[in-house]
CSV table of C-alpha atoms in Angstrom, one decimal:
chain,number,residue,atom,x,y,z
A,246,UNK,CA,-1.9,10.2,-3.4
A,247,UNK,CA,-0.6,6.8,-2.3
A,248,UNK,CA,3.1,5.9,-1.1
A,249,UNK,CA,5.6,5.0,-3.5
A,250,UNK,CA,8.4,2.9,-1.5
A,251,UNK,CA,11.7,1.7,-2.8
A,252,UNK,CA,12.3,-1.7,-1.9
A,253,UNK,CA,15.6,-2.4,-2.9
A,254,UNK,CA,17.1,-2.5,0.3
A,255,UNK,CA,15.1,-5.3,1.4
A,256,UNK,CA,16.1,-7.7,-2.1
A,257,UNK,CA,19.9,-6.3,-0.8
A,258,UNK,CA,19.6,-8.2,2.1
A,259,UNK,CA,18.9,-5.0,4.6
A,260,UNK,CA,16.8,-5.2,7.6
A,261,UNK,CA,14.9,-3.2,5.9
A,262,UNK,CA,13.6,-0.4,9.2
A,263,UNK,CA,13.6,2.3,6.9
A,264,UNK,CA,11.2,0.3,4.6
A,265,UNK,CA,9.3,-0.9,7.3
A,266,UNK,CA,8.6,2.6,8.7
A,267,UNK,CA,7.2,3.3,5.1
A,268,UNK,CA,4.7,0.4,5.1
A,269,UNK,CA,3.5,1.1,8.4
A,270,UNK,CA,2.7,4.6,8.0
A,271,UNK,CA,1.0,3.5,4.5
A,272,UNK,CA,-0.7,0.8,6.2
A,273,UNK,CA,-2.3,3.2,8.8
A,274,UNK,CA,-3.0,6.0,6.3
A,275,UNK,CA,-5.2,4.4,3.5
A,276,UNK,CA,-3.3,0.9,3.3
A,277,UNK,CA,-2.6,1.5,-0.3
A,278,UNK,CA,1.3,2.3,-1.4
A,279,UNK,CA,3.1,1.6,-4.4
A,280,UNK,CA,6.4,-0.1,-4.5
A,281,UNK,CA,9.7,0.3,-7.1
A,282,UNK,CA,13.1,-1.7,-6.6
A,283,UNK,CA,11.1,-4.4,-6.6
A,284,UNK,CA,13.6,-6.7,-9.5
A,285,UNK,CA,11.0,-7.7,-11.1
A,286,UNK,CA,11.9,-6.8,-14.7
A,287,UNK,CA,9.9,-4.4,-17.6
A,288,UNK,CA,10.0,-7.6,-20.1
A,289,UNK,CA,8.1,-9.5,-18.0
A,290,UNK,CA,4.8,-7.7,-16.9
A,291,UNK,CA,5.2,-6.1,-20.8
A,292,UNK,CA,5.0,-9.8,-22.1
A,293,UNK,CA,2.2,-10.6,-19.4
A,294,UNK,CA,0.5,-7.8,-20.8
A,295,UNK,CA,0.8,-8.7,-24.4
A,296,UNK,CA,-0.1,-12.6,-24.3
A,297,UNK,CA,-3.2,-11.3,-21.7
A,298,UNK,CA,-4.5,-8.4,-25.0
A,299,UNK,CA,-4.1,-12.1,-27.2
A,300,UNK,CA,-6.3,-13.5,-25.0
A,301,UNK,CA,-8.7,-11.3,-24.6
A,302,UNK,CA,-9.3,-10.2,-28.3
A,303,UNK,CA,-10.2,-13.7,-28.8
A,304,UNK,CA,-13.7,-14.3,-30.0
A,305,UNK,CA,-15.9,-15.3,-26.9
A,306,UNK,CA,-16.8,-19.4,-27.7
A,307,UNK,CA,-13.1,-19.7,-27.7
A,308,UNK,CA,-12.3,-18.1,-24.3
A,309,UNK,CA,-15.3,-20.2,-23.3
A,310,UNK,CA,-12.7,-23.3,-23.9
A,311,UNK,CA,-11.0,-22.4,-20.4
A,312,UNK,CA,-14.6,-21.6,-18.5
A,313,UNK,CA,-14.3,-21.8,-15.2
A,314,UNK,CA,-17.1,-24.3,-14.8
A,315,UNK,CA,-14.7,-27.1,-16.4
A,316,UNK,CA,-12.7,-26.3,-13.7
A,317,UNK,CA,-15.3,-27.1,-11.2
A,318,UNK,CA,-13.9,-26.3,-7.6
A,319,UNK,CA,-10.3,-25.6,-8.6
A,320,UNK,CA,-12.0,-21.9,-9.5
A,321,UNK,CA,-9.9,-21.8,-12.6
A,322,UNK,CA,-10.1,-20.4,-16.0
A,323,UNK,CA,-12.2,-17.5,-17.4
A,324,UNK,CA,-15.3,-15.9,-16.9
A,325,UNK,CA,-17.3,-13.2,-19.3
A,326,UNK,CA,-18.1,-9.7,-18.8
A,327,UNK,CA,-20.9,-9.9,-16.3
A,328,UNK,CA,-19.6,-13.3,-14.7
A,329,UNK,CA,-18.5,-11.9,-11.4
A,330,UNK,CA,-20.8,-10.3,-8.8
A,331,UNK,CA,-19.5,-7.2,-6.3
A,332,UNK,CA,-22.2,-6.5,-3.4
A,333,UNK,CA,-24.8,-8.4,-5.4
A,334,UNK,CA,-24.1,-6.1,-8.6
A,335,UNK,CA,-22.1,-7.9,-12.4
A,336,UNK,CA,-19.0,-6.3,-12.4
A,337,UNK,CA,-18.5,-4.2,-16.0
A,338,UNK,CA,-14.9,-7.1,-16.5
A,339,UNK,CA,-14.0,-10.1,-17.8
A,340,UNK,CA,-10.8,-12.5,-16.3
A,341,UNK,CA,-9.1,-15.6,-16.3
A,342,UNK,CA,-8.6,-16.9,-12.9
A,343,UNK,CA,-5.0,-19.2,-11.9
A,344,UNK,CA,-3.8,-20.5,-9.0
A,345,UNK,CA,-0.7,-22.4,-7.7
A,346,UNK,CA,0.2,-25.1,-10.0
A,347,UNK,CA,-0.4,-28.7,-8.3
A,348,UNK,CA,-0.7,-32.1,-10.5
A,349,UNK,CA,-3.3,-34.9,-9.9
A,350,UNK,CA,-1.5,-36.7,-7.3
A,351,UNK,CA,-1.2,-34.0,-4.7
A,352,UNK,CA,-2.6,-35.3,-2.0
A,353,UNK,CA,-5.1,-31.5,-2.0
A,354,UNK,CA,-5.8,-32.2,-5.4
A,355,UNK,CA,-6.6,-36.2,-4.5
A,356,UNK,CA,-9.0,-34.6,-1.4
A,357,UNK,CA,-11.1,-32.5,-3.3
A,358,UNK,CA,-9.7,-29.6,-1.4
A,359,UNK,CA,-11.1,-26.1,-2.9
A,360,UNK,CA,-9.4,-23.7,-5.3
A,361,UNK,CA,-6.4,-26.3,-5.8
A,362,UNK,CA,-5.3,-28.3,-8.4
A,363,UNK,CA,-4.1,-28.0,-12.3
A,364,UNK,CA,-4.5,-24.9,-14.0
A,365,UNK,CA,-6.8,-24.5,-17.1
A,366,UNK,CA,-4.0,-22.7,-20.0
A,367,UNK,CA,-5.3,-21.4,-23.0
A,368,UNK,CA,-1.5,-21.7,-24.5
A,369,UNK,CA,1.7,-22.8,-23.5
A,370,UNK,CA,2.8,-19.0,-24.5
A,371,UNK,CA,0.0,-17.8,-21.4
A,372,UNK,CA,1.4,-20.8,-19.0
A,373,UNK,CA,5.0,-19.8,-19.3
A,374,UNK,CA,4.2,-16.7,-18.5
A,375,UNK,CA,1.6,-16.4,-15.9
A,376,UNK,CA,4.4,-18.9,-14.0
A,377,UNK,CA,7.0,-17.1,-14.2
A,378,UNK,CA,5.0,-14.1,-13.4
A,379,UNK,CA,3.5,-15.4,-10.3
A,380,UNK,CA,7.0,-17.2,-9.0
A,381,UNK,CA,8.4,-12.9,-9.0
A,382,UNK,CA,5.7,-11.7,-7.8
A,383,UNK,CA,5.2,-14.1,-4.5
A,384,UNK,CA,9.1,-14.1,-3.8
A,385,UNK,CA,8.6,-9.6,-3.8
A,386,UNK,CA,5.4,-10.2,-1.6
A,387,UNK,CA,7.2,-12.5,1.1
A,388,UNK,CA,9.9,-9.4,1.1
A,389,UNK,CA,7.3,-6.7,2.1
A,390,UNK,CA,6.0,-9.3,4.3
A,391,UNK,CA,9.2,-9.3,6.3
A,392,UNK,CA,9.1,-6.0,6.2
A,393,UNK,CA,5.2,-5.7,7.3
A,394,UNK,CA,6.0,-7.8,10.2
A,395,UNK,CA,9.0,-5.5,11.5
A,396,UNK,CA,6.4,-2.8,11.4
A,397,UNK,CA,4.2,-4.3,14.0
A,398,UNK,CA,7.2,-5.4,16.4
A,399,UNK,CA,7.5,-8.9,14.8
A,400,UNK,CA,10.4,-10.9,14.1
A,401,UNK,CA,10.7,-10.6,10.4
A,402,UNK,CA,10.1,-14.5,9.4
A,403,UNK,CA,6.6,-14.4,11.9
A,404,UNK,CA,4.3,-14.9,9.2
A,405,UNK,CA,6.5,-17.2,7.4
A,406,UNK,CA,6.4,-19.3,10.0
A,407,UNK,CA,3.4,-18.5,11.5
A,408,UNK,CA,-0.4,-18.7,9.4
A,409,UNK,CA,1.7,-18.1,6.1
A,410,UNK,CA,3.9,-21.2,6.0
A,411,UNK,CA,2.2,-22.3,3.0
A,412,UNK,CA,0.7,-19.2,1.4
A,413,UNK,CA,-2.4,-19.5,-0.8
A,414,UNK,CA,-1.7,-18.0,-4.1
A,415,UNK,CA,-4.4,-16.4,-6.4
A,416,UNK,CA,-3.5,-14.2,-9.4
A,417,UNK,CA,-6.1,-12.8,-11.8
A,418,UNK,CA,-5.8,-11.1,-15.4
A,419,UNK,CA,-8.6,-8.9,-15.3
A,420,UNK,CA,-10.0,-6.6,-18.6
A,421,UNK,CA,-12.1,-3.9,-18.3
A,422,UNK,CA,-13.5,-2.7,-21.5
A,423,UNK,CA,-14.3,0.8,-22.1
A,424,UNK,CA,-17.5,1.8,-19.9
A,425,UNK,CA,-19.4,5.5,-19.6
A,426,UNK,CA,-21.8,6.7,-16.5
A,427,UNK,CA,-22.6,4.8,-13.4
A,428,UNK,CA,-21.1,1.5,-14.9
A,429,UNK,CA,-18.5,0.0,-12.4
A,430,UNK,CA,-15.7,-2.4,-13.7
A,431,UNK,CA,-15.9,-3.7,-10.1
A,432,UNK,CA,-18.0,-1.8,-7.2
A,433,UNK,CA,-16.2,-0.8,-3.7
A,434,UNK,CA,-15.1,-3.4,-2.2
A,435,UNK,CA,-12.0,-4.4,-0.1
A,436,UNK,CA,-9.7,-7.8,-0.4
A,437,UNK,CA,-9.9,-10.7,1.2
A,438,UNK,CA,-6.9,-11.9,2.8
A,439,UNK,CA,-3.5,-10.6,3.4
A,440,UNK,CA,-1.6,-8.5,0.7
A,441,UNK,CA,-2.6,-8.2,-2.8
A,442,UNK,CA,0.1,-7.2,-5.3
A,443,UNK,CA,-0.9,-5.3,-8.5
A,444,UNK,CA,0.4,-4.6,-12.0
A,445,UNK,CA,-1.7,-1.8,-13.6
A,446,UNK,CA,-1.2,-1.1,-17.3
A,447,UNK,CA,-1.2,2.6,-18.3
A,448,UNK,CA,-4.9,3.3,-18.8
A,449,UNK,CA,-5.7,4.2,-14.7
A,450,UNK,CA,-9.5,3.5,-13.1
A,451,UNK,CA,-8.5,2.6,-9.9
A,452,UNK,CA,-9.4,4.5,-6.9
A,453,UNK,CA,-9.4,4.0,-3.0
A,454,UNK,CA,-11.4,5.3,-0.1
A,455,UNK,CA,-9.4,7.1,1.9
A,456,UNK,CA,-10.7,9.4,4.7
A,457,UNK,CA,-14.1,9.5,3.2
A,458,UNK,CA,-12.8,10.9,0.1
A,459,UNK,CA,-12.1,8.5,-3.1
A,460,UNK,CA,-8.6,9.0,-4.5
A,461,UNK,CA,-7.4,8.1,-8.1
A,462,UNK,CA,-4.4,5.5,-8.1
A,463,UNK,CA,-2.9,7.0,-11.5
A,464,UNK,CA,-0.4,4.1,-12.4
A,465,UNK,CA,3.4,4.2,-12.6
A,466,UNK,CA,5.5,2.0,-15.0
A,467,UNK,CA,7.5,-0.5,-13.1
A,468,UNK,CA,5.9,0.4,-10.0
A,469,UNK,CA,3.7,-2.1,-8.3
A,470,UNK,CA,0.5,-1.4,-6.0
A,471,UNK,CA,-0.1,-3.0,-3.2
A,472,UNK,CA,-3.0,-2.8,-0.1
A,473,UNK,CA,-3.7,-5.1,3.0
A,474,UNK,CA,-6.5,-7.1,2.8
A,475,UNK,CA,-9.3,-7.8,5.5
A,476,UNK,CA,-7.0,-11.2,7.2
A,477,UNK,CA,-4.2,-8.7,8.0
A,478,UNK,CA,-6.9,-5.7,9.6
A,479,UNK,CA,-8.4,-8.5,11.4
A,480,UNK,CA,-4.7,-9.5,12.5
A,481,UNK,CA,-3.9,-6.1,13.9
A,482,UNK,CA,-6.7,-5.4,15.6
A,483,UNK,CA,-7.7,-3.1,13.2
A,484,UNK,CA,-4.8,-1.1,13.1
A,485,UNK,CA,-4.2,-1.5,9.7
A,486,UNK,CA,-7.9,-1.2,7.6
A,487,UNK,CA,-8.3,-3.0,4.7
A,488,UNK,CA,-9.4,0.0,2.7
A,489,UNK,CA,-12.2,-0.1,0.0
A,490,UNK,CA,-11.4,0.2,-3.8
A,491,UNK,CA,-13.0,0.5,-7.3
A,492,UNK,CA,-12.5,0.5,-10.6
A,493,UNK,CA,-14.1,2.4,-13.4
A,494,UNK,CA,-13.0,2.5,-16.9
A,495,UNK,CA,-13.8,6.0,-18.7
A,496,UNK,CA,-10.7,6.3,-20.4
A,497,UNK,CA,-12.4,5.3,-23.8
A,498,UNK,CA,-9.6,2.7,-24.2
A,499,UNK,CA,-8.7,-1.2,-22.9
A,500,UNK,CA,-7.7,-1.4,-19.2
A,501,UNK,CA,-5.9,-4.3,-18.0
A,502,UNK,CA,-5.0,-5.7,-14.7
A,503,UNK,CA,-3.3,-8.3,-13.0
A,504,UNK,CA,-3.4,-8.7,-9.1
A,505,UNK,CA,-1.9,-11.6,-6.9
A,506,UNK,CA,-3.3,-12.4,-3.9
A,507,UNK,CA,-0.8,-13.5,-0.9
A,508,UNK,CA,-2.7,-15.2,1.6
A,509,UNK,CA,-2.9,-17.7,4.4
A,510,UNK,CA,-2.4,-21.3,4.2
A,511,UNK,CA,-5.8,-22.6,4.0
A,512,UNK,CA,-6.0,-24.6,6.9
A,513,UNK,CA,-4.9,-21.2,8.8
A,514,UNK,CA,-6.9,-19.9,12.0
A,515,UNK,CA,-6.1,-16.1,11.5
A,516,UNK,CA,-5.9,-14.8,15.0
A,517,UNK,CA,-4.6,-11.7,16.2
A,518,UNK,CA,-0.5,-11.0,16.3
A,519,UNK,CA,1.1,-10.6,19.5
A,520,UNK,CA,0.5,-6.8,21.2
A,521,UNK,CA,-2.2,-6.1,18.8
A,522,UNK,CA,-5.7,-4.5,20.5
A,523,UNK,CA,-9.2,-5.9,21.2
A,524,UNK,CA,-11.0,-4.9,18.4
A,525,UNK,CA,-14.4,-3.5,18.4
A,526,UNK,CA,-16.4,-5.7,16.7
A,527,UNK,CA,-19.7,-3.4,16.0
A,528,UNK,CA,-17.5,-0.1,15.4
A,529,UNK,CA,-16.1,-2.3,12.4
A,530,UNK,CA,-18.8,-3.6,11.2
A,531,UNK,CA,-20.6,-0.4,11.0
A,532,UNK,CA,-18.0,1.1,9.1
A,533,UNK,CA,-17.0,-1.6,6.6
A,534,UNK,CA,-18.9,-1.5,3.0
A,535,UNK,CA,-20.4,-4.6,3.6
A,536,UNK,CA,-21.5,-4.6,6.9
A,537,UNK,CA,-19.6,-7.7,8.3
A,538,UNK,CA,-17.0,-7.7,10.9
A,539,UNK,CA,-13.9,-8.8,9.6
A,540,UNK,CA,-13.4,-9.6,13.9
A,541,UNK,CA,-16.5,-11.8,14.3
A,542,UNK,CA,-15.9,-14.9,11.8
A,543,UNK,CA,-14.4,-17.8,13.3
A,544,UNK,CA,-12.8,-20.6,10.9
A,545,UNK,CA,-9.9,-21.2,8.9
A,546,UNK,CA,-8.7,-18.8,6.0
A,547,UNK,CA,-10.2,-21.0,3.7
A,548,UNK,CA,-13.8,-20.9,5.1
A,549,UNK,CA,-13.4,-17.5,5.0
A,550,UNK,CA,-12.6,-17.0,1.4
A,551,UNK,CA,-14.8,-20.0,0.0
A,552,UNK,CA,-17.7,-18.1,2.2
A,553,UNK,CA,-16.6,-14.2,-0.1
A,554,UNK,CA,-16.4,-16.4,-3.1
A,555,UNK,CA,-20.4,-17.7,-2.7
A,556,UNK,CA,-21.1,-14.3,-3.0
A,557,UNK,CA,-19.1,-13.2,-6.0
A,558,UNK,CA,-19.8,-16.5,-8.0
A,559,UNK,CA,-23.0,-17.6,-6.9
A,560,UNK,CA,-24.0,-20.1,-9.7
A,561,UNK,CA,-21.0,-21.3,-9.8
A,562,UNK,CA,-20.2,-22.1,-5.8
A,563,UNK,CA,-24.2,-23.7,-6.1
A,564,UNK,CA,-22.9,-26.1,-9.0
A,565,UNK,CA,-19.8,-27.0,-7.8
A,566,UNK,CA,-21.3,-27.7,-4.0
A,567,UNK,CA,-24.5,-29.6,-4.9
């Protein structure tokens, strides 16, 4: 089982030390924990959930309407079953990809810059939402981020101020349709960058290695998930993993998913936090599921996620580079 923090006392305006005590101990255990108090209201992921069922019990040529190859760079829109790749292998899911909403004239929309820019909205009713959605969800992920930084010994506004002054924002809808034997909705694998934030709906699938041992995430209405991603275990040193997860569906039913990525800017240098150890870069890379040393790269948060994204979306990154 994973860690299921309250934190209320942090939206109250608390320092929040008891919270932070929580997060570090999750954050060395399996870095998985679930969090309630959070004020993010019921009506809200329950309408997210019901415009993203619309959505997806559309036929296929019309979902293709938002592809993600219209989007070209921006990495927006949806993809079909089989679309995404994990360690080399189609993930058993379909999704529609969003980002931060920025018009034409910003001046990272006007530069070409990667994974930024408009939005591709399959209806105002999905637009409305997903906004409002991801506005909740990054304000409750800067809160455990205070909270996450008061862990390690950090002023609470560090990475505010720090590699996260202008935080990237991904957030995904994910379906997983019903799946039997050795099909995966998405293989082991950990995420990318800093904290991920995610609503489950009731069906379950989710499961993280801890110890050696995979363990079911069974979810909790209201509650959210969330786990540390491979820019904050490179940050500590390797004090906090970024622990590998999976989904797969069995249940028979629909599974739905909705995860937001909180991430560096993407002009960030991630480099280690003050008082954190010398990691061992070969221990790490041993033990990680894909072999690669989260210690070793050397670049900006953004060359580091545009390198993952190759692999997950190979035609795509080969269209939109060429």
């Amino acid at each position: 089982m994973v860690a299921t923090i309250d934190v209320s006392l942090l939206r109250a305006g608390d320092p929040g030390d008891a919270v932070a005590h929580a997060i570090d101990r999750a954050c060395r255990d399996n870095g998985f924990f679930a969090i309630t108090g959070h004020g993010i209201p019921l009506a809200l992921s329950d309408e997210l959930e019901r415009v993203s069922r619309e959505f997806f019990a559309l036929p296929e040529a019309t979902k293709l309407e938002i592809a993600m190859a219209r989007a070209g760079r921006r990495w927006r829109g949806f993809f079909p079953v089989g679309g995404e790749l994990t360690s080399g292998q189609p993930d058993q899911k379909e999704g529609v990809y969003f980002g931060r909403e920025l018009p034409a004239e910003d001046p990272r929309v006007v530069a070409g810059v990667p994974l930024h820019g408009p939005n591709l909205w399959p209806s105002r009713e999905m637009e409305a939402t997903v906004l409002a959605w991801i506005a909740a969800t990054a304000e409750v992920a800067a809160l455990v981020m205070t909270a996450i930084a008061r862990a390690l010994g950090l002023q609470a506004d560090y990475f505010a101020t720090t590699c996260m002054q202008d935080p990237t924002l991904l957030f995904r809808i994910f379906h997983y349709p019903p799946t039997s034997g050795d099909a995966w909705g998405v293989g082991e694998h950990t995420d990318y960058g800093i904290l991920t934030l995610l609503l489950q709906d009731q069906v379950g699938g989710l499961e993280v290695k801890s110890r050696g041992e995979w363990i079911a995430i069974p979810p909790e209405r209201g509650a959210i998930v969330c786990n540390i991603g491979d820019m904050l275990d490179r940050m500590t040193g390797g004090v906090y993993r970024s622990t590998p997860h999976r989904v797969r569906n069995v249940s028979g039913r629909e599974r739905y998913s909705f995860p937001l990525f909180f991430d560096p800017s993407w002009d960030a240098r991630v480099t280690r936090v003050p008082g954190a150890p010398e990691p061992e870069q070969h221990s790490d890379a041993v033990a990680r599921w894909d072999k690669a040393s989260v210690h070793a790269f050397d670049g900006t948060w953004g060359d580091y996620l545009m390198g993952k994204i190759a692999r997950v979306f190979p035609a795509l990154f080969e269209a939109t580079t060429s």
